[in-house]
PDB file of C-alpha atoms in Angstrom:
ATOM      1  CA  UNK D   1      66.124 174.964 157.237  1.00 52.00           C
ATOM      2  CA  UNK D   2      65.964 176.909 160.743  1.00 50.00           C
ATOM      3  CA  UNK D   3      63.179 178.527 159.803  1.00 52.00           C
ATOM      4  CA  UNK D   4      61.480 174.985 159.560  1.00 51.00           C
ATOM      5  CA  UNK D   5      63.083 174.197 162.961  1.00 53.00           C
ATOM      6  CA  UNK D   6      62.095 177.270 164.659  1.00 47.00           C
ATOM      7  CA  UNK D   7      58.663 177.207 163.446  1.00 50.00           C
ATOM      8  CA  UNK D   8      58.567 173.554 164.746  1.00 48.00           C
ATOM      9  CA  UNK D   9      60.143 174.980 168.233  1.00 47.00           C
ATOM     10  CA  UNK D  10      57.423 177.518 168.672  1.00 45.00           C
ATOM     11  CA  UNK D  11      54.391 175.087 167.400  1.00 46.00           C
ATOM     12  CA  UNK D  12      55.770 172.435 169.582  1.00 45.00           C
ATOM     13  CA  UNK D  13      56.591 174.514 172.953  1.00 41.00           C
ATOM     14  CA  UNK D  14      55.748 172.716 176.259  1.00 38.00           C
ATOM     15  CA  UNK D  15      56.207 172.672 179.536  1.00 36.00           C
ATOM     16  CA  UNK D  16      58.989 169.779 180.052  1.00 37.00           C
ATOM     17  CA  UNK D  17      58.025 166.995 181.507  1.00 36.00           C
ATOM     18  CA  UNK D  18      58.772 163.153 182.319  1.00 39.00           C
ATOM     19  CA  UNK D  19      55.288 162.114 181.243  1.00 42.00           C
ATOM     20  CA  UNK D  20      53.591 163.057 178.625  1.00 47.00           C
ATOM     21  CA  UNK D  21      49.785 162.565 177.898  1.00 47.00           C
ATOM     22  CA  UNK D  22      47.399 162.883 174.377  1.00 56.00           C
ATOM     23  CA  UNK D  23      44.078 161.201 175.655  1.00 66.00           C
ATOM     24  CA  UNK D  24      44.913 157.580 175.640  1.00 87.00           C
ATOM     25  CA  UNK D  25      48.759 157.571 174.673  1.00 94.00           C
ATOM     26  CA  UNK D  26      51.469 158.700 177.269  1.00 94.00           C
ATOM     27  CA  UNK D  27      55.046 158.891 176.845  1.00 96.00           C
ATOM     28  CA  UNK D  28      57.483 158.116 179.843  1.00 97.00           C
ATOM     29  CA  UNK D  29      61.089 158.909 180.395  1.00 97.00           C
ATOM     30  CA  UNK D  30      62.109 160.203 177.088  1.00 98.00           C
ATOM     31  CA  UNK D  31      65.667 161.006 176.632  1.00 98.00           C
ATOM     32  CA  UNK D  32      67.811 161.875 173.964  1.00 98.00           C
ATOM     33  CA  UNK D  33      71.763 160.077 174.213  1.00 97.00           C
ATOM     34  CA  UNK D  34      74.881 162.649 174.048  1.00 96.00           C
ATOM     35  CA  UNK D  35      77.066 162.024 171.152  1.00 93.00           C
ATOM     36  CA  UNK D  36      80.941 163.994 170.779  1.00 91.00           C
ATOM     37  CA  UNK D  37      80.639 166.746 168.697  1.00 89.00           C
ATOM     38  CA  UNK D  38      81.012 165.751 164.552  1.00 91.00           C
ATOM     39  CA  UNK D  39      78.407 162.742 165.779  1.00 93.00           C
ATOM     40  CA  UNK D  40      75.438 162.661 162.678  1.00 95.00           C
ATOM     41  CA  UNK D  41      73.307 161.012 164.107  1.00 96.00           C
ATOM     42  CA  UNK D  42      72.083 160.029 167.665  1.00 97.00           C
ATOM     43  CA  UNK D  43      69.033 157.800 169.012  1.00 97.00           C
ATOM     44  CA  UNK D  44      66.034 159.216 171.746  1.00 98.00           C
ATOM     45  CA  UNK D  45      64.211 156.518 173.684  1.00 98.00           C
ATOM     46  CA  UNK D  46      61.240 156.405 175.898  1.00 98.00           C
ATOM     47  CA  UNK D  47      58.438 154.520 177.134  1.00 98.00           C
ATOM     48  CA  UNK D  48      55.278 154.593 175.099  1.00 97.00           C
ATOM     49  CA  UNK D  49      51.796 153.508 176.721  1.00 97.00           C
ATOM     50  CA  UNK D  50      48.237 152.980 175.111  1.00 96.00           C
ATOM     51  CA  UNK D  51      45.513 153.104 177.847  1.00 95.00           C
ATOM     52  CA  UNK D  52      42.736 152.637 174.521  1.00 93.00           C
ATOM     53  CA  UNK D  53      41.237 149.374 173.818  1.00 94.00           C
ATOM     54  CA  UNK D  54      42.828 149.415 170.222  1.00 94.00           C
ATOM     55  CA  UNK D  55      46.511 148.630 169.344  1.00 96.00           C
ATOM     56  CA  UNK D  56      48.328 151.923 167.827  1.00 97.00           C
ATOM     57  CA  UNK D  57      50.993 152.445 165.508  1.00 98.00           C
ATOM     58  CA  UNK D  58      53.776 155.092 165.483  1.00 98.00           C
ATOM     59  CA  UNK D  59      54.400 156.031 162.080  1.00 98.00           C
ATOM     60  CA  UNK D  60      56.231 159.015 162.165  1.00 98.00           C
ATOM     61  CA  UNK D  61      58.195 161.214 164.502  1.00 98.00           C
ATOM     62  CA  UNK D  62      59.980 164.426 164.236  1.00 97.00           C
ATOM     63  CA  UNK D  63      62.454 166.315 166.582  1.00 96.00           C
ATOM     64  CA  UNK D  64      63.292 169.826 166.921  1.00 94.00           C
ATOM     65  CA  UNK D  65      67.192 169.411 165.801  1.00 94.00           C
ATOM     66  CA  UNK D  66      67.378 167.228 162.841  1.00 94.00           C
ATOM     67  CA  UNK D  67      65.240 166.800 159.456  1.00 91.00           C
ATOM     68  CA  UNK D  68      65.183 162.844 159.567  1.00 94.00           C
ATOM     69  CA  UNK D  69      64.168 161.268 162.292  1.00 97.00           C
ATOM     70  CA  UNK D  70      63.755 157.369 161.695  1.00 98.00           C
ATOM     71  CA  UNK D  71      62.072 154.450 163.649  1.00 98.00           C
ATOM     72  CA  UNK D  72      65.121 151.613 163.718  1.00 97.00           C
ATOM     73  CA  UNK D  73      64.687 148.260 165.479  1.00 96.00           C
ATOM     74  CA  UNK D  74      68.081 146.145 166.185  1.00 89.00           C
ATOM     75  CA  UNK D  75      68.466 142.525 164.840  1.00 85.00           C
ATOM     76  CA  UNK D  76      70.519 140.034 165.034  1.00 84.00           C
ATOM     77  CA  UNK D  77      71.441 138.767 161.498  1.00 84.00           C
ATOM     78  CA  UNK D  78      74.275 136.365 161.149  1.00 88.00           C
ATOM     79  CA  UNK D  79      75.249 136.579 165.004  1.00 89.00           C
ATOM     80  CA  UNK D  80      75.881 140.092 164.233  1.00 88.00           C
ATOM     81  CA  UNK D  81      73.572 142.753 166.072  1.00 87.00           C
ATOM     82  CA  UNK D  82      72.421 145.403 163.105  1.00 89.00           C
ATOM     83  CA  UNK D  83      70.166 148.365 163.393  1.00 91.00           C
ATOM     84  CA  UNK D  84      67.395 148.679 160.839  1.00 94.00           C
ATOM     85  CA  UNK D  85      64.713 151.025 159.666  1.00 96.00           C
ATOM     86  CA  UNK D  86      61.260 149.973 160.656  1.00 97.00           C
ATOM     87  CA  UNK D  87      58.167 151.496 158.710  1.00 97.00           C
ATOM     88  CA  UNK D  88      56.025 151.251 162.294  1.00 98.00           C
ATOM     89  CA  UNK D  89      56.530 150.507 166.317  1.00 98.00           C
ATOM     90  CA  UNK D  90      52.515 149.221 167.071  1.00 98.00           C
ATOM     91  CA  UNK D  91      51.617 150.018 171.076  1.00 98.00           C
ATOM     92  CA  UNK D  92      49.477 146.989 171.991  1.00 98.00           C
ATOM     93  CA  UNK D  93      45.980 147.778 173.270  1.00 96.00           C
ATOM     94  CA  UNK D  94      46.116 148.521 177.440  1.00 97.00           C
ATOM     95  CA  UNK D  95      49.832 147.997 176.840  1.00 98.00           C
ATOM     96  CA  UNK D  96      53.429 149.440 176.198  1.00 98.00           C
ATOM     97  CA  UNK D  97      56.153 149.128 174.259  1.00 98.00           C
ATOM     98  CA  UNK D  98      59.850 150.247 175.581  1.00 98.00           C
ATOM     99  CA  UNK D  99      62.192 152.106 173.204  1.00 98.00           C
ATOM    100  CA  UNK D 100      65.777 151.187 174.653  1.00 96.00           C
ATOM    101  CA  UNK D 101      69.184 150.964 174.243  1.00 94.00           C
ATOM    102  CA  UNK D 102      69.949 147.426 171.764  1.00 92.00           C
ATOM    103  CA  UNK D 103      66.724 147.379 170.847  1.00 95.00           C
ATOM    104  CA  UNK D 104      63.644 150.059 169.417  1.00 98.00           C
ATOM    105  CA  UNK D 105      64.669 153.592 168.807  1.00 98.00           C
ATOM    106  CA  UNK D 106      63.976 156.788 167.812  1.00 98.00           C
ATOM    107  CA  UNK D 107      66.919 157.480 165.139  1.00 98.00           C
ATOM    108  CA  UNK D 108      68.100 161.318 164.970  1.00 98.00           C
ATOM    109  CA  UNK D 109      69.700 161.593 161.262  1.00 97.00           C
ATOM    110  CA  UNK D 110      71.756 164.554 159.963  1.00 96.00           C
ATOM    111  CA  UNK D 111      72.898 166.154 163.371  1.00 94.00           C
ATOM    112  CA  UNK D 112      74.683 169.650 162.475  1.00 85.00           C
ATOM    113  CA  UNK D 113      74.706 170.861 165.870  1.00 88.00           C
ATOM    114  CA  UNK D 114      76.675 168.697 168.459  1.00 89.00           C
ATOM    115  CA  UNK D 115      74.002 167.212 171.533  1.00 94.00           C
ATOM    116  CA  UNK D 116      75.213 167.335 174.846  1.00 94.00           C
ATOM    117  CA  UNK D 117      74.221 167.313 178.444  1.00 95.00           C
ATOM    118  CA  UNK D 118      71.851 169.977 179.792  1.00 94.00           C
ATOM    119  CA  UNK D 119      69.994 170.166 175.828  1.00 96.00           C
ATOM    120  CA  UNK D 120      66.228 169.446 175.875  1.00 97.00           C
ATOM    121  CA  UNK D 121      65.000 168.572 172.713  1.00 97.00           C
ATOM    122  CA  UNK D 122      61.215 169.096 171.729  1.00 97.00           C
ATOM    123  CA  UNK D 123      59.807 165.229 169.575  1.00 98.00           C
ATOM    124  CA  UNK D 124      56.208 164.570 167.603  1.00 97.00           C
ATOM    125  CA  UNK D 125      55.733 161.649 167.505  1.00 97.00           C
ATOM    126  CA  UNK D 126      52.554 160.607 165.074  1.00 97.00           C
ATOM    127  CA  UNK D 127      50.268 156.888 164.973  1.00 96.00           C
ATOM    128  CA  UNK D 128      48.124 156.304 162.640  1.00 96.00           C
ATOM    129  CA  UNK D 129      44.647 156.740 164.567  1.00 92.00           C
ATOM    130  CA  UNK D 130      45.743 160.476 164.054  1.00 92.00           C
ATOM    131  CA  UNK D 131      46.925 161.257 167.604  1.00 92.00           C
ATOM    132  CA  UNK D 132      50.013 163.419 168.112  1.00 94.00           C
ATOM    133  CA  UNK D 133      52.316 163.353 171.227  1.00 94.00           C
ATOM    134  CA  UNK D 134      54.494 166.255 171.732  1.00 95.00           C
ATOM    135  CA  UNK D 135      56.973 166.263 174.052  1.00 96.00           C
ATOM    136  CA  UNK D 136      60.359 167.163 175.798  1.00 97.00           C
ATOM    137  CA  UNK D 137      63.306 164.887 176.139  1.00 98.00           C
ATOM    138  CA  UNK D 138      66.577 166.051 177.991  1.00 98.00           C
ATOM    139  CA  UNK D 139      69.783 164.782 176.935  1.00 97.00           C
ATOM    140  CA  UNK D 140      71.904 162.482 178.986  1.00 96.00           C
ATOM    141  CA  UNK D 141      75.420 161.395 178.992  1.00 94.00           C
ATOM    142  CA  UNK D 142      76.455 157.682 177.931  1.00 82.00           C
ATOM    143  CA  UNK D 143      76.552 155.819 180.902  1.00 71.00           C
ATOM    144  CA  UNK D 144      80.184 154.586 181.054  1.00 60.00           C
ATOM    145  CA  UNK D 145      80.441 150.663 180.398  1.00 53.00           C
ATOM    146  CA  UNK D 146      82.253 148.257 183.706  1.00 53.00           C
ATOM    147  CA  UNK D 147      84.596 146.112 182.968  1.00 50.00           C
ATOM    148  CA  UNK D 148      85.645 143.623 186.078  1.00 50.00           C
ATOM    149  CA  UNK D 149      88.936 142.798 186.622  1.00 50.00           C
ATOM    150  CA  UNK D 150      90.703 140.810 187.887  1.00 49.00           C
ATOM    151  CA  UNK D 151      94.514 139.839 189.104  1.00 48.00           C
ATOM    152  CA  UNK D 152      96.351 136.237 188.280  1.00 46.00           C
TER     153      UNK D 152
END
């Protein structure tokens, strides 16, 4: 199994960067959310662009860390918000498509190394026209949630 990783590591190794370019497909903020140590799984998002006249799918994507990485969607079934497994996220000709927090995401399945602050992890991400983006994406903290309050 870290033979497979490290192989991936050295095929994969970049320069980091915040944008990302394979001819007409570009990748834009990627970053990978810190989970506590123990954590399984965790979720990478990211802008993806398609500057080509034809929409494109993502099919598959990889990461340097875990051996399942999954494309999820959340829905909302019964008023309840619940993440699912989609087979494909299609990039709209001379368009874009966020993957975000509550909504399309990279899925990072089987964790057996903790992800925290200060990690950059190295993604493929494959469409079906055969185009492969490969790319850094640091890892950030979970921004902490506001509550207002307020006295009686």
């Amino acid at each position: 199994m870290l033979n497979i990783r490290s192989t991936f590591l050295a095929i994969s190794a970049i320069v980091f960067s915040s944008f990302v370019n394979a001819d007409s497909l570009t990748v834009e903020n990627p970053f990978v959310r810190e989970v506590p140590p123990g954590s399984p799984a965790t979720a990478a998002f990211m802008q993806l662009y398609n500057q080509s006249d034809a929409p494109v799918r993502l099919i598959k994507a990889q990461n340097s860390i875990t051996d399942y990485t999954e494309l999820h969607d959340h829905v909302v079934i019964n008023e309840v918000m619940q993440m699912r497994q989609v087979d494909a996220i299609e990039v709209p000709a001379r368009g874009e498509v966020q993957l975000a927090p509550g909504g399309l995401h990279l899925m990072l399945i089987g964790l057996d190394q903790p992800v925290k602050e200060g990690d950059t992890l190295t993604f493929n991400l494959i469409f079906d026209n055969g185009d492969v983006l490969e790319f850094e994406a640091p890892v950030r903290p979970v921004m902490p949630m506001h509550h207002s309050s307020s006295s009686e």
